[in-house]
PDB file of C-alpha atoms in Angstrom:
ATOM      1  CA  UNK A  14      11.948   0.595   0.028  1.00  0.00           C
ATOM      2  CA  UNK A  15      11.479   2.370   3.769  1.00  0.00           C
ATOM      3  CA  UNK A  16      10.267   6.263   3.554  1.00  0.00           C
ATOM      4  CA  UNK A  17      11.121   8.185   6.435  1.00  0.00           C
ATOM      5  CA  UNK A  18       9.122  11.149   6.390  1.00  0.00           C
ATOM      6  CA  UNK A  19      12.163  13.114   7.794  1.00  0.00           C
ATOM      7  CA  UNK A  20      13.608  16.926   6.637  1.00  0.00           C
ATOM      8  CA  UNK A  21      17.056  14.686   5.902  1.00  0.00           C
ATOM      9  CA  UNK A  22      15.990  12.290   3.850  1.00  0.00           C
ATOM     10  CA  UNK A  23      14.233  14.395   1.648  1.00  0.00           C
ATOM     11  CA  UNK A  24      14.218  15.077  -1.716  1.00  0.00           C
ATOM     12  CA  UNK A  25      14.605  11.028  -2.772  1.00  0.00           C
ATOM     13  CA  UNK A  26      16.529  10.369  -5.533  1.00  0.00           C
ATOM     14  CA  UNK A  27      14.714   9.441  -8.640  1.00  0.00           C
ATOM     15  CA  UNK A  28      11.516  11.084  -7.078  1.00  0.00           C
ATOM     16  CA  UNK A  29      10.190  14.170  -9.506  1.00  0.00           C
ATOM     17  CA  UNK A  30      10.546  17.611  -7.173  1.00  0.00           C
ATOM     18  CA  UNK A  31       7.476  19.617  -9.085  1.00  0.00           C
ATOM     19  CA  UNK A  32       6.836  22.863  -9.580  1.00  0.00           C
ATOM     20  CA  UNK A  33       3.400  24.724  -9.800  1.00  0.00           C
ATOM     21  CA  UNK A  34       3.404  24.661 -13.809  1.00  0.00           C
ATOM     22  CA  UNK A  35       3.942  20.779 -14.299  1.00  0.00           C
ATOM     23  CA  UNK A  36       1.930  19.384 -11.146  1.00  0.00           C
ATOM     24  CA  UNK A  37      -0.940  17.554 -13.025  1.00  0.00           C
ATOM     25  CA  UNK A  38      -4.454  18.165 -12.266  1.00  0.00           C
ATOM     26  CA  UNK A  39      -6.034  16.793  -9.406  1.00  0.00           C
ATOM     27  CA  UNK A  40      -8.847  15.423 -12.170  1.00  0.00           C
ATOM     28  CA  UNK A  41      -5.627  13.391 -13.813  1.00  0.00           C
ATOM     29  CA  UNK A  42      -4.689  11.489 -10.601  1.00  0.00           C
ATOM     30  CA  UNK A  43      -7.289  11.408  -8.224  1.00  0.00           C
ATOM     31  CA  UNK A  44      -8.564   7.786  -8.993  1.00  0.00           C
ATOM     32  CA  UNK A  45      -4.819   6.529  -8.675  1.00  0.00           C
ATOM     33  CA  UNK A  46      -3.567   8.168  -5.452  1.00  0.00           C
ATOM     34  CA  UNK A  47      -2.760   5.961  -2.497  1.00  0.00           C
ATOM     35  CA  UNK A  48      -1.027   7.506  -0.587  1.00  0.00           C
ATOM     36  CA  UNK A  49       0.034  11.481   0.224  1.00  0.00           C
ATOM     37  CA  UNK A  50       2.309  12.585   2.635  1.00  0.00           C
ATOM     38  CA  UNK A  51       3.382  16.024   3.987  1.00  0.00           C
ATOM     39  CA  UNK A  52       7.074  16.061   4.022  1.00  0.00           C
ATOM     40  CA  UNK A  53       9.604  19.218   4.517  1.00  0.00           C
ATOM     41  CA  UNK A  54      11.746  19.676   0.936  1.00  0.00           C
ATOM     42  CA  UNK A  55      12.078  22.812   0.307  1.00  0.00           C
ATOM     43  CA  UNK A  56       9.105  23.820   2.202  1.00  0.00           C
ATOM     44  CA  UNK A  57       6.223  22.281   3.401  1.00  0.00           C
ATOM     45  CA  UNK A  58       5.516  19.667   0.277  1.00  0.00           C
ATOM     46  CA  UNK A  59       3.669  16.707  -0.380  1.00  0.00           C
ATOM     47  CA  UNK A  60       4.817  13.378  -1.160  1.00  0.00           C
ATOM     48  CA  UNK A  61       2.183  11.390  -3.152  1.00  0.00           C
ATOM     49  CA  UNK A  62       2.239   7.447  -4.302  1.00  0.00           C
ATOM     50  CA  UNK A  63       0.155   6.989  -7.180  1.00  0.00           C
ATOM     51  CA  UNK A  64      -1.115   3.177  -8.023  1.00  0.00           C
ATOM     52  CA  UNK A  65       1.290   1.757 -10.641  1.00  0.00           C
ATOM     53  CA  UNK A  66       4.146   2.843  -7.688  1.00  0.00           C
ATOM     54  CA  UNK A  67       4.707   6.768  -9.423  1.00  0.00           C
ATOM     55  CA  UNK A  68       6.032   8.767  -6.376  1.00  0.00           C
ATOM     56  CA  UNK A  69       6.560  12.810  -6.818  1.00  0.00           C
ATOM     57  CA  UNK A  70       6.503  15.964  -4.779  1.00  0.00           C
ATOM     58  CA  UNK A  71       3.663  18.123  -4.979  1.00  0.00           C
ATOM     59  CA  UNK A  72       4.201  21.598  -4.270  1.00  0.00           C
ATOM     60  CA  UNK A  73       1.740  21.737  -1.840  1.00  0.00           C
ATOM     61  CA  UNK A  74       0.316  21.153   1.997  1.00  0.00           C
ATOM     62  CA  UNK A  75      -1.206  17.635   2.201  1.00  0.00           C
ATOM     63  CA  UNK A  76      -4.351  19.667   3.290  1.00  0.00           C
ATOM     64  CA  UNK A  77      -4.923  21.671   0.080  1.00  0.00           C
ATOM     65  CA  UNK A  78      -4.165  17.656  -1.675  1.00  0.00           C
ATOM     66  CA  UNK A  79      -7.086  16.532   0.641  1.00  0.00           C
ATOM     67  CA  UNK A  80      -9.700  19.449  -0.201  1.00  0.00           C
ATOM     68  CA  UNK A  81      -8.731  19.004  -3.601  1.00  0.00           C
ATOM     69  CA  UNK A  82      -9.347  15.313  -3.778  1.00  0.00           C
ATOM     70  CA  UNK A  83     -12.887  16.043  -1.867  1.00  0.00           C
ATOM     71  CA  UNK A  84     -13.737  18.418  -3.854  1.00  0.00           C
ATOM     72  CA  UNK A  85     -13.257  16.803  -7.486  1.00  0.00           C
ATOM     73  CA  UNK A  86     -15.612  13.605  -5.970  1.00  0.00           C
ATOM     74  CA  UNK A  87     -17.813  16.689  -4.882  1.00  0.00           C
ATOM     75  CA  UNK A  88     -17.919  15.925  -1.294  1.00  0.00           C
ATOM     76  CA  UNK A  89     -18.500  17.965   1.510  1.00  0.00           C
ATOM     77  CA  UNK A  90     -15.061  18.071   3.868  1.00  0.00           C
ATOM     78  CA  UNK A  91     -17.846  19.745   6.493  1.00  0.00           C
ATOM     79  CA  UNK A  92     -20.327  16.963   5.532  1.00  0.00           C
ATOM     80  CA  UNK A  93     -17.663  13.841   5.596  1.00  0.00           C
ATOM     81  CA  UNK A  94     -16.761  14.682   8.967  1.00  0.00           C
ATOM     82  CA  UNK A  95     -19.968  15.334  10.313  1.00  0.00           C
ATOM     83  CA  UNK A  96     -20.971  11.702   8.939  1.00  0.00           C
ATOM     84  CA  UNK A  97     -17.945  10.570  10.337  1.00  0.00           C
ATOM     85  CA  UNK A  98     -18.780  11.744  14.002  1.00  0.00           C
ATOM     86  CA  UNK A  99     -22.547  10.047  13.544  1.00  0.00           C
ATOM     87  CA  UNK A 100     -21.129   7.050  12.719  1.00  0.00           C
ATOM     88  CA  UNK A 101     -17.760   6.719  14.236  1.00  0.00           C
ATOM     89  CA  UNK A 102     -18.201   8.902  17.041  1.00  0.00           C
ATOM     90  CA  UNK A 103     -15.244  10.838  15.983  1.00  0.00           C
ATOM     91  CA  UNK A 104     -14.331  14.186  14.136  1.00  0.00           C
ATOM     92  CA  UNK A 105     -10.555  14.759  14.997  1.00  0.00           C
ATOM     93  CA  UNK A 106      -8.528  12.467  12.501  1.00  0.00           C
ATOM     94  CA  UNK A 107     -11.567  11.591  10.012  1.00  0.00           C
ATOM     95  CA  UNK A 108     -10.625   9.332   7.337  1.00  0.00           C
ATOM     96  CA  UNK A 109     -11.107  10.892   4.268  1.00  0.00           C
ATOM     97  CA  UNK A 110     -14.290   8.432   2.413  1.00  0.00           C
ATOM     98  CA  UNK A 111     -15.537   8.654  -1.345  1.00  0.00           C
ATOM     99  CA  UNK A 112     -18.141   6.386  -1.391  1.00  0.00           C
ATOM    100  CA  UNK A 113     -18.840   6.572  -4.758  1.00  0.00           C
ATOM    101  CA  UNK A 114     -15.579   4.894  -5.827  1.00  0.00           C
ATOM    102  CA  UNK A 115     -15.388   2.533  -2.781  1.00  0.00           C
ATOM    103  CA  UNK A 116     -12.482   4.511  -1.518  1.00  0.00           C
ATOM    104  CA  UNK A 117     -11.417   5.375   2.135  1.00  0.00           C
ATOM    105  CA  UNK A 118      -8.002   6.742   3.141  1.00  0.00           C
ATOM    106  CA  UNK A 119      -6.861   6.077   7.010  1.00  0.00           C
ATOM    107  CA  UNK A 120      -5.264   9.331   8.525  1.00  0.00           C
ATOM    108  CA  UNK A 121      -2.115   8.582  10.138  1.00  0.00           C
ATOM    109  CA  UNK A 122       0.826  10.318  11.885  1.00  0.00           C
ATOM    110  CA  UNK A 123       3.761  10.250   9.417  1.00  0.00           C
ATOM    111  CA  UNK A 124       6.334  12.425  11.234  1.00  0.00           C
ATOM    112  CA  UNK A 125       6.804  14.284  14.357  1.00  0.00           C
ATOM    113  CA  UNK A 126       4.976  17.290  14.523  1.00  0.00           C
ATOM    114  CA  UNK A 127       6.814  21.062  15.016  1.00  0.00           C
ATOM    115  CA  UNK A 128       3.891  23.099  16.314  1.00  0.00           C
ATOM    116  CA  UNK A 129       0.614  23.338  16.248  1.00  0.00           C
ATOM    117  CA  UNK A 130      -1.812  23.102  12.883  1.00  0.00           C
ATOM    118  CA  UNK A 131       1.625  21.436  11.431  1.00  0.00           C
ATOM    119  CA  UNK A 132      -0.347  18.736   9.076  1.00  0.00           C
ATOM    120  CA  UNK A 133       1.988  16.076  10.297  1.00  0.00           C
ATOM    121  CA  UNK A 134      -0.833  13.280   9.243  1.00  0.00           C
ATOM    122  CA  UNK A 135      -0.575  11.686   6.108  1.00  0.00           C
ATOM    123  CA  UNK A 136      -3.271   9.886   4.243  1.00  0.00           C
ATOM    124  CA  UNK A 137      -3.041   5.858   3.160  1.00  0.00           C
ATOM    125  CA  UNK A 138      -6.048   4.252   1.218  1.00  0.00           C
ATOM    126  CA  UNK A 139      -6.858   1.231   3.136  1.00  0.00           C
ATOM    127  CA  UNK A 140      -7.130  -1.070  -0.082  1.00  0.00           C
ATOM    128  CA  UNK A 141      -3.163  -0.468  -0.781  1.00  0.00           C
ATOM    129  CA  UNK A 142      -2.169  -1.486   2.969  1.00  0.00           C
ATOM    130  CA  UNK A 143      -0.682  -5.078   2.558  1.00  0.00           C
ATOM    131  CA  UNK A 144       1.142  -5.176   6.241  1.00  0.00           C
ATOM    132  CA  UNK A 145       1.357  -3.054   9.362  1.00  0.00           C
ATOM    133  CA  UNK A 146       4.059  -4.214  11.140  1.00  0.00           C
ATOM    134  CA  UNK A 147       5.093  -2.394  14.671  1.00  0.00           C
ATOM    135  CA  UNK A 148       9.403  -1.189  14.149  1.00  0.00           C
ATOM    136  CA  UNK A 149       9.026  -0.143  18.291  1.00  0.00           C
ATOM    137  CA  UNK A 150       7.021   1.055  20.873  1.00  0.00           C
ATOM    138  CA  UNK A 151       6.046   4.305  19.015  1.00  0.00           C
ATOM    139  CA  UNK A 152       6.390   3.294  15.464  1.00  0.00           C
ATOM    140  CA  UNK A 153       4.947   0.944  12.854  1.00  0.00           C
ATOM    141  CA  UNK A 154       5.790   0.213   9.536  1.00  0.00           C
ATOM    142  CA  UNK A 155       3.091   0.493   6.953  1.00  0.00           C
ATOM    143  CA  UNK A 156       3.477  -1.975   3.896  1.00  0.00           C
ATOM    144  CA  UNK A 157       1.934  -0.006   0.642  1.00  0.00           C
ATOM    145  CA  UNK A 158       1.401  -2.305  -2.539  1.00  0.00           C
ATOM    146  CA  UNK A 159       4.637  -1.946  -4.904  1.00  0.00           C
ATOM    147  CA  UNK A 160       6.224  -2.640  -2.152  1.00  0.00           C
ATOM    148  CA  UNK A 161       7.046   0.645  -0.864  1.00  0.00           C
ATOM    149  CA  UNK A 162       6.915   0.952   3.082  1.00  0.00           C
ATOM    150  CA  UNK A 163       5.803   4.349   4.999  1.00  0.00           C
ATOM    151  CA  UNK A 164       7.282   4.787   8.952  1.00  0.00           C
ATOM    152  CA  UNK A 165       4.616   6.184  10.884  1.00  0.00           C
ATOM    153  CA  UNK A 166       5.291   7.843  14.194  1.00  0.00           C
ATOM    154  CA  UNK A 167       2.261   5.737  16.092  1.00  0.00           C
ATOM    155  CA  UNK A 168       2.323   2.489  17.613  1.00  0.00           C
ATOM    156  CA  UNK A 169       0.546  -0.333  15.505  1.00  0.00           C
ATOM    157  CA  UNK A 170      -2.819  -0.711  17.805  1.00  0.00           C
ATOM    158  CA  UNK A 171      -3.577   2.900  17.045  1.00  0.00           C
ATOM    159  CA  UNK A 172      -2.596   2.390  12.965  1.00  0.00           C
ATOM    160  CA  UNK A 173      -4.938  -0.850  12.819  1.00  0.00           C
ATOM    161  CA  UNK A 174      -7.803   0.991  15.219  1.00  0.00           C
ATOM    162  CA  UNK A 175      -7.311   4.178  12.644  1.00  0.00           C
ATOM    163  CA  UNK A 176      -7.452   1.531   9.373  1.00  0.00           C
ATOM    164  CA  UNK A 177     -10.751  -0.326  10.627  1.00  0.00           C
ATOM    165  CA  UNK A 178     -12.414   3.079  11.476  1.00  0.00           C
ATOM    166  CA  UNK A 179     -11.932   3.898   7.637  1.00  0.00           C
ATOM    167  CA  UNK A 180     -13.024   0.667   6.485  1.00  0.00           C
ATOM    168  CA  UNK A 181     -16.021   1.014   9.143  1.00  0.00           C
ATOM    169  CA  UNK A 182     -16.904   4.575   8.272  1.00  0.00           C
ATOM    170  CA  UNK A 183     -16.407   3.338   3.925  1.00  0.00           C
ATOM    171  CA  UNK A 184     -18.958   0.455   4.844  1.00  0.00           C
ATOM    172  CA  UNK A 185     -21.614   2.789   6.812  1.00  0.00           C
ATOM    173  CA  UNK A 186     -21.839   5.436   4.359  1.00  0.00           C
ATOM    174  CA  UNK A 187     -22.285   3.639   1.416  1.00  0.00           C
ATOM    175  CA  UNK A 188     -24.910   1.118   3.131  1.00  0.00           C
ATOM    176  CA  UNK A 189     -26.244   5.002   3.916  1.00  0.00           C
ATOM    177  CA  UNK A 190     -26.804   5.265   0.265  1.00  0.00           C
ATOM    178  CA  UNK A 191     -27.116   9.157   0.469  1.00  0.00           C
ATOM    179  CA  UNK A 192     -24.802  10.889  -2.295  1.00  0.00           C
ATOM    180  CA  UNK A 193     -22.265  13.486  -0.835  1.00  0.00           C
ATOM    181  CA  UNK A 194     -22.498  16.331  -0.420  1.00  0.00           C
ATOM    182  CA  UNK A 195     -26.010  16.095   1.914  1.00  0.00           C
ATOM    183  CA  UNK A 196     -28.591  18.694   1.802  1.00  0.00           C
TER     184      UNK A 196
END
């Protein structure tokens, strides 16, 4: 199944539309996310795979997902980037790391974005990726386990260069051995 992170193709059928009052707790799903996506459904939303292939919209920006994931592993989003530029020489597009549960999600360009600060980067844990494969010049397919397959608006050098930096940045900061958040 191809998702195309587009206003028109959005809401899926057979894809839960939440609310505030029955989105579950970041503390229920946080272990099983692999993937979230922001996506325009009535609003700025987010779309988020779950492991055993569960796909819903959350009723919020992929950023307040991220800070909410980071903050229920008690990391640092200052911190993670600021380890991320040490080691990867890089703060803009940080993968998002919990070392704790071996974890890393690769930050990649889902859709095209409107203006600035638009959150058009979506967030795939690098474990889940079975295939990239490149669609054209500017976009690659990304091959999630379940078989579900994202469309990201970058071409597939830049998705495997923004995968291995996750991986790299997972490896470094757990070899680190310093719990998040630093002090």
């Amino acid at each position: 199944m191809y998702i195309l992170p587009e206003p028109s193709f959005h809401p899926m059928e057979n894809v839960r539309l939440l609310s505030h009052t029955d989105a579950p707790r970041m503390g229920e799903i946080a272990r099983q996310i692999i993937a979230f996506v922001p996506v325009y459904c009535q609003g700025n939303r987010t779309l988020v795979l779950l492991s055993q292939g569960t796909m819903f919209y959350l009723p919020h920006r992929v950023h307040w997902v991220r800070e909410c994931l980071l903050r229920h592993f008690a990391i640092s989003q200052r911190d993670l980037r600021r380890a991320c530029e040490e080691d990867l020489n890089r703060s803009l597009f940080a993968p998002v790391v919990i070392p704790a549960e071996g974890v890393a999600y690769a930050q990649l360009r889902v859709r095209t974005p409107i203006g600035r600060n638009d959150g058009a980067q979506g967030f795939f844990r690098i474990d889940a990726v079975q295939g990239i494969k490149a669609t054209g010049p500017e976009e690659t397919v990304v091959q999630m386990a379940d078989g579900i397959d994202f469309v990201v608006r970058m071409p597939r050098p830049k998705v495997i260069e923004r995968v291995l930096a996750a991986r790299s940045a997972l490896i470094l900061q757990q070899a680190r051995g310093v719990a998040y958040p630093r002090f």
